[in-house]
Tab-separated table of C-alpha atoms and ligand atoms in Angstrom:
chain	number	residue	atom	x	y	z
N	1	UNK	CA	25.490	-11.474	-10.694
N	2	UNK	CA	23.734	-14.518	-12.035
N	3	UNK	CA	21.997	-14.602	-8.680
N	4	UNK	CA	20.472	-11.141	-9.339
N	5	UNK	CA	19.256	-12.122	-12.873
N	6	UNK	CA	17.687	-15.225	-11.379
N	7	UNK	CA	15.751	-13.208	-8.750
N	8	UNK	CA	14.718	-10.690	-11.260
N	9	UNK	CA	13.556	-13.146	-13.784
N	10	UNK	CA	11.469	-15.136	-11.198
N	11	UNK	CA	9.607	-11.930	-10.164
N	12	UNK	CA	9.381	-10.408	-13.475
N	13	UNK	CA	11.284	-7.133	-12.772
N	14	UNK	CA	12.274	-4.758	-15.532
N	15	UNK	CA	15.408	-3.020	-14.023
N	16	UNK	CA	17.423	-3.013	-10.934
N	17	UNK	CA	19.725	-0.079	-10.211
N	18	UNK	CA	22.568	-0.094	-7.651
N	19	UNK	CA	23.464	3.307	-6.515
N	20	UNK	CA	26.839	3.873	-4.827
N	21	UNK	CA	28.149	7.198	-3.524
N	22	UNK	CA	31.107	6.615	-1.122
N	23	UNK	CA	31.410	10.270	-0.268
N	24	UNK	CA	27.948	10.501	1.268
N	25	UNK	CA	27.826	6.874	2.399
N	26	UNK	CA	24.842	6.113	0.022
N	27	UNK	CA	24.296	2.521	-0.955
N	28	UNK	CA	20.952	2.031	-2.363
N	29	UNK	CA	19.035	-0.301	-4.716
N	30	UNK	CA	16.109	0.850	-6.801
N	31	UNK	CA	13.790	-1.795	-8.161
N	32	UNK	CA	11.610	-1.146	-11.145
N	33	UNK	CA	9.184	-3.997	-11.425
N	34	UNK	CA	6.660	-3.073	-14.120
N	35	UNK	CA	6.006	0.099	-16.087
N	36	UNK	CA	3.225	-1.203	-18.297
N	37	UNK	CA	0.579	1.096	-16.742
N	38	UNK	CA	2.961	4.062	-16.046
N	39	UNK	CA	6.074	5.218	-14.299
N	40	UNK	CA	7.052	2.990	-11.331
N	41	UNK	CA	6.194	4.726	-8.145
N	42	UNK	CA	7.064	3.624	-4.573
N	43	UNK	CA	8.697	4.809	-1.457
N	44	UNK	CA	12.309	4.685	-0.277
N	45	UNK	CA	12.903	2.556	2.777
N	46	UNK	CA	15.979	3.120	4.829
N	47	UNK	CA	17.042	0.038	6.804
N	48	UNK	CA	20.091	-1.425	8.267
N	49	UNK	CA	19.971	-4.745	6.237
N	50	UNK	CA	22.229	-7.482	7.513
N	51	UNK	CA	23.382	-8.270	3.967
N	52	UNK	CA	23.108	-6.989	0.403
N	53	UNK	CA	21.105	-10.093	-0.469
N	54	UNK	CA	18.475	-9.040	2.213
N	55	UNK	CA	18.217	-5.563	0.816
N	56	UNK	CA	17.853	-6.905	-2.759
N	57	UNK	CA	15.128	-9.457	-1.695
N	58	UNK	CA	13.216	-6.591	0.138
N	59	UNK	CA	13.310	-4.230	-2.818
N	60	UNK	CA	12.313	-6.940	-5.311
N	61	UNK	CA	9.331	-8.008	-3.021
N	62	UNK	CA	8.292	-4.462	-2.253
N	63	UNK	CA	8.411	-3.051	-5.784
N	64	UNK	CA	6.378	-5.981	-7.150
N	65	UNK	CA	3.798	-5.255	-4.433
N	66	UNK	CA	3.531	-1.718	-5.731
N	67	UNK	CA	2.796	-2.846	-9.206
N	68	UNK	CA	-0.303	-4.846	-7.817
N	69	UNK	CA	-1.304	-1.953	-5.591
N	70	UNK	CA	-1.234	0.701	-8.301
N	71	UNK	CA	-2.991	-1.641	-10.814
N	72	UNK	CA	-5.846	-2.425	-8.374
N	73	UNK	CA	-6.182	1.347	-7.469
N	74	UNK	CA	-6.797	2.056	-11.247
N	75	UNK	CA	-3.801	4.479	-11.480
N	76	UNK	CA	-1.623	5.158	-14.398
N	77	UNK	CA	1.405	3.932	-12.392
N	78	UNK	CA	3.676	1.058	-12.352
N	79	UNK	CA	5.504	-0.511	-9.400
N	80	UNK	CA	8.831	0.441	-7.963
N	81	UNK	CA	10.609	0.760	-4.680
N	82	UNK	CA	14.006	1.778	-3.326
N	83	UNK	CA	16.104	0.740	-0.334
N	84	UNK	CA	18.959	2.585	1.247
N	85	UNK	CA	21.251	0.382	3.265
N	86	UNK	CA	22.028	2.557	6.360
N	87	UNK	CA	21.035	3.196	9.943
N	88	UNK	CA	18.694	6.173	10.642
N	89	UNK	CA	21.481	7.936	12.397
N	90	UNK	CA	23.572	7.863	9.258
N	91	UNK	CA	21.044	9.962	7.267
N	92	UNK	CA	22.331	13.282	5.841
N	93	UNK	CA	21.402	15.885	3.299
N	94	UNK	CA	24.284	14.636	1.089
N	95	UNK	CA	23.049	10.995	1.148
N	96	UNK	CA	19.566	12.008	0.058
N	97	UNK	CA	20.785	14.422	-2.495
N	98	UNK	CA	23.065	11.744	-3.972
N	99	UNK	CA	20.059	9.514	-4.057
N	100	UNK	CA	18.069	12.217	-5.757
N	101	UNK	CA	20.652	12.368	-8.497
N	102	UNK	CA	20.330	8.546	-9.152
N	103	UNK	CA	16.551	8.904	-9.260
N	104	UNK	CA	16.900	11.821	-11.658
N	105	UNK	CA	19.130	9.787	-13.983
N	106	UNK	CA	16.148	7.365	-14.619
N	107	UNK	CA	14.305	10.332	-16.039
N	108	UNK	CA	10.893	9.413	-14.653
N	109	UNK	CA	10.947	5.656	-14.909
N	110	UNK	CA	10.997	5.661	-11.236
N	111	UNK	CA	9.282	8.101	-8.886
N	112	UNK	CA	10.180	8.024	-5.275
N	113	UNK	CA	8.425	8.826	-1.920
N	114	UNK	CA	8.584	8.436	1.763
N	115	UNK	CA	8.595	5.124	3.420
N	116	UNK	CA	9.870	3.393	6.628
N	117	UNK	CA	12.700	5.573	8.233
N	118	UNK	CA	12.405	8.335	5.601
N	119	UNK	CA	10.344	11.403	5.927
N	120	UNK	CA	9.296	14.803	4.383
N	121	UNK	CA	12.632	16.370	5.254
N	122	UNK	CA	14.540	13.655	3.479
N	123	UNK	CA	12.295	13.917	0.493
N	124	UNK	CA	12.753	17.767	0.451
N	125	UNK	CA	16.531	16.960	0.011
N	126	UNK	CA	15.776	14.552	-2.812
N	127	UNK	CA	13.585	17.293	-4.451
N	128	UNK	CA	16.668	19.519	-4.699
N	129	UNK	CA	18.019	17.053	-7.164
N	130	UNK	CA	15.002	15.700	-9.037
N	131	UNK	CA	11.275	16.427	-9.716
N	132	UNK	CA	10.657	12.740	-9.723
N	133	UNK	CA	9.670	12.668	-6.019
N	134	UNK	CA	6.414	12.893	-4.089
N	135	UNK	CA	5.504	13.293	-0.486
N	136	UNK	CA	7.495	16.648	-0.211
N	137	UNK	CA	6.435	19.561	1.980
N	138	UNK	CA	3.185	21.337	0.958
N	139	UNK	CA	5.243	24.514	0.423
N	140	UNK	CA	7.191	22.543	-2.312
N	141	UNK	CA	3.985	21.374	-3.900
N	142	UNK	CA	3.421	18.435	-1.779
N	143	UNK	CA	-0.101	16.927	-0.946
N	144	UNK	CA	0.214	16.960	2.846
N	145	UNK	CA	-0.949	14.184	5.241
N	146	UNK	CA	-2.410	11.278	3.160
N	147	UNK	CA	-4.016	9.574	6.206
N	148	UNK	CA	-7.608	11.033	5.754
N	149	UNK	CA	-7.560	9.857	2.111
N	150	UNK	CA	-6.302	6.438	3.142
N	151	UNK	CA	-8.889	6.126	5.949
N	152	UNK	CA	-11.737	7.046	3.440
N	153	UNK	CA	-10.552	4.298	1.017
N	154	UNK	CA	-10.506	1.806	3.812
N	155	UNK	CA	-14.025	2.973	4.908
N	156	UNK	CA	-15.288	2.554	1.344
N	157	UNK	CA	-13.763	-0.885	1.179
N	158	UNK	CA	-15.258	-1.902	4.560
N	159	UNK	CA	-18.807	-0.724	3.476
N	160	UNK	CA	-18.495	-2.786	0.221
N	161	UNK	CA	-17.622	-5.899	2.213
N	162	UNK	CA	-20.427	-5.288	4.667
N	163	UNK	CA	-22.858	-5.044	1.720
N	164	UNK	CA	-21.524	-8.456	0.251
N	165	UNK	CA	-21.119	-10.369	3.476
N	166	UNK	CA	-23.964	-8.948	5.637
N	167	UNK	CA	-26.369	-7.822	2.928
N	168	UNK	CA	-26.760	-4.339	4.233
N	169	UNK	CA	-25.827	-0.812	3.053
N	170	UNK	CA	-26.048	1.073	6.291
N	171	UNK	CA	-23.642	0.740	9.281
N	172	UNK	CA	-26.084	1.511	12.117
N	173	UNK	CA	-25.101	-0.444	15.249
N	174	UNK	CA	-22.506	-2.365	13.225
N	175	UNK	CA	-19.800	-3.432	15.742
N	176	UNK	CA	-16.347	-2.556	14.625
N	177	UNK	CA	-13.039	-3.071	16.362
N	178	UNK	CA	-10.258	-0.801	15.164
N	179	UNK	CA	-6.667	-1.890	16.207
N	180	UNK	CA	-4.357	1.152	16.166
N	181	UNK	CA	-6.066	4.658	16.261
N	182	UNK	CA	-3.113	6.589	14.879
N	183	UNK	CA	-3.243	8.748	11.674
N	184	UNK	CA	-5.344	6.259	9.769
N	185	UNK	CA	-7.324	4.626	12.476
N	186	UNK	CA	-8.566	7.877	14.027
N	187	UNK	CA	-10.095	9.122	10.833
N	188	UNK	CA	-11.614	5.638	10.179
N	189	UNK	CA	-13.162	5.904	13.683
N	190	UNK	CA	-14.544	9.256	12.701
N	191	UNK	CA	-16.100	8.044	9.411
N	192	UNK	CA	-17.547	5.002	11.109
N	193	UNK	CA	-19.052	6.990	13.948
N	194	UNK	CA	-20.729	9.389	11.555
N	195	UNK	CA	-22.518	6.492	10.027
N	196	UNK	CA	-23.696	5.030	13.352
N	197	UNK	CA	-21.220	2.145	13.936
N	198	UNK	CA	-20.522	1.002	17.482
N	199	UNK	CA	-16.619	1.194	18.025
N	200	UNK	CA	-14.162	-0.856	20.074
N	201	UNK	CA	-10.698	0.511	20.041
N	202	UNK	CA	-7.246	-0.815	20.979
N	203	UNK	CA	-3.883	0.999	20.928
N	204	UNK	CA	-0.685	0.870	23.031
N	205	UNK	CA	-1.088	4.643	23.310
N	206	UNK	CA	-3.649	5.237	26.129
N	207	UNK	CA	-4.180	8.977	25.208
N	208	UNK	CA	-5.272	8.059	21.766
N	209	UNK	CA	-7.755	5.376	22.992
N	210	UNK	CA	-9.059	8.034	25.389
N	211	UNK	CA	-9.630	10.483	22.612
N	212	UNK	CA	-11.658	8.061	20.592
N	213	UNK	CA	-13.708	7.092	23.724
N	214	UNK	CA	-14.740	10.671	24.410
N	215	UNK	CA	-15.126	11.750	20.757
N	216	UNK	CA	-16.866	8.809	19.316
N	217	UNK	CA	-18.301	6.899	22.418
N	218	UNK	CA	-15.915	4.061	21.636
N	219	UNK	CA	-15.104	1.283	24.044
N	220	UNK	CA	-11.595	0.639	24.970
N	221	UNK	CA	-10.526	-3.057	24.759
N	222	UNK	CA	-7.348	-4.745	25.969
N	223	UNK	CA	-4.967	-6.715	23.823
N	224	UNK	CA	-6.232	-10.031	25.183
N	225	UNK	CA	-9.820	-9.250	24.499
N	226	UNK	CA	-9.343	-7.763	21.018
N	227	UNK	CA	-9.078	-10.915	18.770
N	228	UNK	CA	-11.980	-12.739	20.264
N	229	UNK	CA	-14.399	-9.836	20.549
N	230	UNK	CA	-18.008	-10.500	19.502
N	231	UNK	CA	-17.966	-7.989	16.509
N	232	UNK	CA	-18.920	-7.708	12.883
N	233	UNK	CA	-15.728	-6.133	11.434
N	234	UNK	CA	-12.146	-6.080	12.574
N	235	UNK	CA	-10.020	-3.146	11.252
N	236	UNK	CA	-6.344	-3.649	11.728
N	237	UNK	CA	-4.673	-0.125	11.450
N	238	UNK	CA	-1.557	-0.690	13.299
N	239	UNK	CA	0.832	-3.726	12.636
N	240	UNK	CA	1.484	-6.322	10.030
N	241	UNK	CA	1.293	-9.975	10.435
N	242	UNK	CA	-1.567	-9.895	12.953
N	243	UNK	CA	-3.581	-12.451	10.923
N	244	UNK	CA	-2.043	-15.615	11.704
N	245	UNK	CA	-2.556	-19.158	12.988
N	246	UNK	CA	-2.890	-17.851	16.466
N	247	UNK	CA	-5.344	-15.024	15.946
N	248	UNK	CA	-7.611	-16.291	13.192
N	249	UNK	CA	-9.085	-19.179	15.000
N	250	UNK	CA	-10.163	-16.889	17.780
N	251	UNK	CA	-11.860	-14.292	15.404
N	252	UNK	CA	-15.650	-13.823	15.578
N	253	UNK	CA	-15.640	-10.979	13.020
N	254	UNK	CA	-17.038	-11.872	9.579
N	255	UNK	CA	-15.097	-9.083	7.792
N	256	UNK	CA	-11.572	-7.854	8.037
N	257	UNK	CA	-10.944	-4.355	6.603
N	258	UNK	CA	-8.205	-2.236	7.870
N	259	UNK	CA	-5.405	0.044	6.708
N	260	UNK	CA	-2.369	-1.749	8.042
N	261	UNK	CA	0.210	-3.185	5.500
N	262	UNK	CA	0.962	-6.928	5.218
N	263	UNK	CA	-1.895	-8.072	7.618
N	264	UNK	CA	-1.518	-11.704	6.582
N	265	UNK	CA	1.388	-13.423	8.154
N	266	UNK	CA	1.547	-15.893	5.338
N	267	UNK	CA	-0.519	-14.802	2.293
N	268	UNK	CA	-1.284	-18.221	1.149
N	269	UNK	CA	-1.781	-20.080	4.306
N	270	UNK	CA	-3.696	-17.429	6.222
N	271	UNK	CA	-5.665	-16.204	3.214
N	272	UNK	CA	-6.973	-19.701	2.871
N	273	UNK	CA	-7.602	-20.035	6.491
N	274	UNK	CA	-9.839	-16.943	6.444
N	275	UNK	CA	-11.648	-18.134	3.216
N	276	UNK	CA	-12.343	-21.670	4.902
N	277	UNK	CA	-13.910	-19.789	7.890
N	278	UNK	CA	-16.028	-17.657	5.480
N	279	UNK	CA	-14.339	-14.404	6.747
N	280	UNK	CA	-14.248	-11.807	4.086
N	281	UNK	CA	-10.760	-10.303	4.036
N	282	UNK	CA	-10.373	-7.079	2.125
N	283	UNK	CA	-6.779	-7.360	0.770
N	284	UNK	CA	-4.711	-4.743	2.574
N	285	UNK	CA	-3.003	-3.185	-0.422
N	286	UNK	CA	-6.303	-2.759	-2.208
N	287	UNK	CA	-8.141	-1.215	0.667
N	288	UNK	CA	-5.325	1.093	1.959
N	289	UNK	CA	-4.344	2.476	-1.502
N	290	UNK	CA	-5.769	5.871	-0.663
N	291	UNK	CA	-2.192	7.077	0.257
N	292	UNK	CA	-0.975	6.044	-3.132
N	293	UNK	CA	-4.042	7.674	-4.801
N	294	UNK	CA	-3.106	10.836	-2.909
N	295	UNK	CA	0.506	11.055	-4.171
N	296	UNK	CA	-0.549	10.216	-7.648
N	297	UNK	CA	-2.728	13.258	-7.537
N	298	UNK	CA	0.293	15.234	-6.248
N	299	UNK	CA	1.990	14.245	-9.505
N	300	UNK	CA	-0.752	15.421	-11.834
N	301	UNK	CA	-1.801	18.594	-10.042
N	302	UNK	CA	-3.146	18.177	-6.509
N	303	UNK	CA	-6.802	18.498	-5.682
N	304	UNK	CA	-7.816	17.041	-2.411
N	305	UNK	CA	-11.567	16.596	-3.329
N	306	UNK	CA	-10.525	14.572	-6.393
N	307	UNK	CA	-8.130	12.410	-4.334
N	308	UNK	CA	-10.909	11.683	-1.810
N	309	UNK	CA	-13.390	10.973	-4.434
N	310	UNK	CA	-10.980	8.472	-6.094
N	311	UNK	CA	-10.372	6.847	-2.761
N	312	UNK	CA	-14.132	6.326	-2.498
N	313	UNK	CA	-13.945	4.249	-5.658
N	314	UNK	CA	-11.962	1.649	-3.665
N	315	UNK	CA	-15.430	0.447	-2.575
N	316	UNK	CA	-16.233	-0.477	-6.179
N	317	UNK	CA	-12.873	-2.223	-6.638
N	318	UNK	CA	-13.494	-4.280	-3.495
N	319	UNK	CA	-16.958	-5.293	-4.837
N	320	UNK	CA	-15.288	-6.550	-7.989
N	321	UNK	CA	-12.554	-8.465	-6.096
N	322	UNK	CA	-14.941	-10.105	-3.820
N	323	UNK	CA	-16.998	-11.178	-6.925
N	324	UNK	CA	-13.939	-12.764	-8.589
N	325	UNK	CA	-13.081	-14.604	-5.402
N	326	UNK	CA	-16.553	-16.014	-5.165
N	327	UNK	CA	-16.838	-16.865	-8.878
N	328	UNK	CA	-13.389	-18.537	-9.025
N	329	UNK	CA	-13.330	-20.135	-5.684
N	330	UNK	CA	-10.090	-18.410	-4.715
N	331	UNK	CA	-8.975	-16.226	-1.767
N	332	UNK	CA	-9.548	-12.535	-1.889
N	333	UNK	CA	-5.829	-12.032	-1.918
N	334	UNK	CA	-5.524	-14.176	-5.073
N	335	UNK	CA	-8.467	-12.434	-6.551
N	336	UNK	CA	-6.874	-9.035	-6.253
N	337	UNK	CA	-3.758	-10.361	-7.979
N	338	UNK	CA	-5.773	-11.657	-10.729
N	339	UNK	CA	-7.641	-8.343	-11.018
N	340	UNK	CA	-4.414	-6.417	-11.213
N	341	UNK	CA	-2.831	-8.818	-13.731
N	342	UNK	CA	-5.942	-8.516	-16.059
N	343	UNK	CA	-5.578	-4.801	-16.125
N	344	UNK	CA	-1.811	-4.902	-16.747
N	345	UNK	CA	-2.363	-7.508	-19.462
N	346	UNK	CA	-5.053	-5.449	-21.127
N	347	UNK	CA	-2.809	-2.357	-21.246
N	348	UNK	CA	0.192	-4.457	-22.467
N	349	UNK	CA	-1.935	-5.705	-25.304
N	350	UNK	CA	-2.860	-2.090	-26.164
N	351	UNK	CA	0.809	-1.247	-26.397
N	352	UNK	CA	1.455	-4.113	-28.816
N	353	UNK	CA	-1.326	-2.590	-30.978
N	354	UNK	CA	0.422	0.852	-30.884
N	355	UNK	CA	3.783	-0.731	-31.818
N	356	UNK	CA	2.199	-2.225	-34.987
N	357	UNK	CA	0.897	1.143	-36.086
N	358	UNK	CA	4.336	2.728	-35.610
N	359	UNK	CA	6.222	-0.220	-37.272
N	360	UNK	CA	7.994	0.117	-40.495
N	361	UNK	CA	4.989	-1.314	-42.467
N	362	UNK	CA	2.675	1.065	-40.742
N	363	UNK	CA	4.988	3.981	-41.613
N	364	UNK	CA	4.963	2.838	-45.294
N	365	UNK	CA	1.151	2.700	-45.432
N	366	UNK	CA	0.791	6.103	-43.718
N	367	UNK	CA	3.866	8.175	-44.902
Z	401	LIG	P1	0.524	5.633	13.000
Z	401	LIG	O1	1.838	5.342	13.563
Z	401	LIG	O2	0.083	6.982	12.994
Z	401	LIG	O3	-0.552	4.780	13.801
Z	401	LIG	C1	-0.327	3.400	14.230
Z	401	LIG	C2	-1.045	3.288	15.561
Z	401	LIG	O4	-0.860	1.958	16.073
Z	401	LIG	C3	-0.397	4.186	16.676
Z	401	LIG	O5	-1.384	4.980	17.419
Z	401	LIG	C4	0.307	3.111	17.567
Z	401	LIG	O6	0.331	3.539	18.923
Z	401	LIG	C5	-0.561	1.953	17.344
Z	401	LIG	N1	0.098	0.683	17.616
Z	401	LIG	C6	1.456	0.343	17.483
Z	401	LIG	N2	1.707	-0.925	17.921
Z	401	LIG	C7	0.508	-1.270	18.409
Z	401	LIG	C8	0.119	-2.530	18.982
Z	401	LIG	N3	0.863	-3.546	19.160
Z	401	LIG	N4	-1.311	-2.704	19.388
Z	401	LIG	C9	-2.212	-1.669	19.150
Z	401	LIG	N5	-1.888	-0.481	18.638
Z	401	LIG	C10	-0.481	-0.406	18.235
Z	401	LIG	O7	0.510	4.932	11.543
Z	401	LIG	P2	-0.616	5.113	10.362
Z	401	LIG	O8	-0.104	6.174	9.428
Z	401	LIG	O9	-1.943	5.382	11.000
Z	401	LIG	O10	-0.530	3.782	9.676
Z	401	LIG	C11	-1.125	2.566	10.178
Z	401	LIG	C12	-0.889	1.543	9.294
Z	401	LIG	O11	-1.517	1.763	8.030
Z	401	LIG	C13	0.571	1.152	9.041
Z	401	LIG	O12	0.651	-0.277	8.807
Z	401	LIG	C14	0.849	1.850	7.754
Z	401	LIG	O13	2.009	1.188	7.108
Z	401	LIG	C15	-0.511	1.579	6.949
Z	401	LIG	N6	-0.651	2.544	6.035
Z	401	LIG	C16	-0.766	3.953	6.247
Z	401	LIG	C17	-1.070	4.850	5.248
Z	401	LIG	C18	-1.251	6.309	5.564
Z	401	LIG	O14	-1.696	7.034	4.725
Z	401	LIG	N7	-0.797	6.793	6.832
Z	401	LIG	C19	-1.255	4.417	3.914
Z	401	LIG	C20	-1.182	2.997	3.686
Z	401	LIG	C21	-0.810	2.162	4.665
């Protein structure tokens, strides 16, 4: 128990909820990191953790990440996340309905969504027990595929980085390599092609590569060529940890702007390595926040045009973050954390002001 408090205090979490329902086999942990900006929103990851300690560590790390992501995206949301300790084949309606009841018991302090190994069907079961869930089927009021919105945010962030690093606003002839042309990568290719960029694509799925080559005159590149290509921008849209001590020294790109999560193998070491090489790295959780912006809009009454327009604002946020990094001589990853913390602090101060107004003295003065 003291161990949990130590973890929680170190990372600054507000609340950790252990959920246990032996009948359905549900064992889950909900992590609420920070609700200064709004209710804590974050997906539910289902994973066969080798220990409870691993599950706790993951939920603490992921929920904290959501606080920063929502703060940078300018949303009225805090950070939260949930993990269910199970194998995918153990999933059942009862398990997700039991989970939905726990989520409901928090009365909106935590709002859930899909994540690794959970999908729309699972969220539809959660929805039977609570309204505090997003990413449900469009028929139940869901917002549908977030990928075009995510890709537009990545595109806007990429353009901002091009403006700062290369001093140009257009993308004509800009050489961009996209790793992973799945849901996000394929839309990113479309946006880039429409503005005249020259595309290089890599994917383990040959059909997807072929589609990009025929639709957007992209050039297919092998795994061994990818990291050392003579390009302006590298857009990782497949895997995490691909920016590491092996790949960074080979990179010729001056900008990294892609949708994949957790691109830096080690945030400190590899963020610094990129800074030293004068490569502008657009922090992944800032640039890929379009998906979160999309589900936020689902909560407040969905309008795709509004979600797309808010995703475009990621460009302005990236400009500000790059400015902070340059001004303070820090990595872009550190700059995005500073940007998020400043916003949370400003709103926290505002809350203190409200508290004074509703204090006993305040009430005596304004009966
Ligand atoms: P996806 O599964 O649709 O696409 C991923 C693509 O990467 C697939 O085409 C896959 O074949 C390819 N791929 C897998 N391993 C590869 C490898 N070793 N080399 C090259 N290609 C490989 O997923 P997605 O929804 O497009 O998401 C892509 C990334 O963006 C993920 O990291 C995801 O977490 C992140 N992300 C997605 C969204 C969203 O809205 N979909 C939002 C935020 C972040």
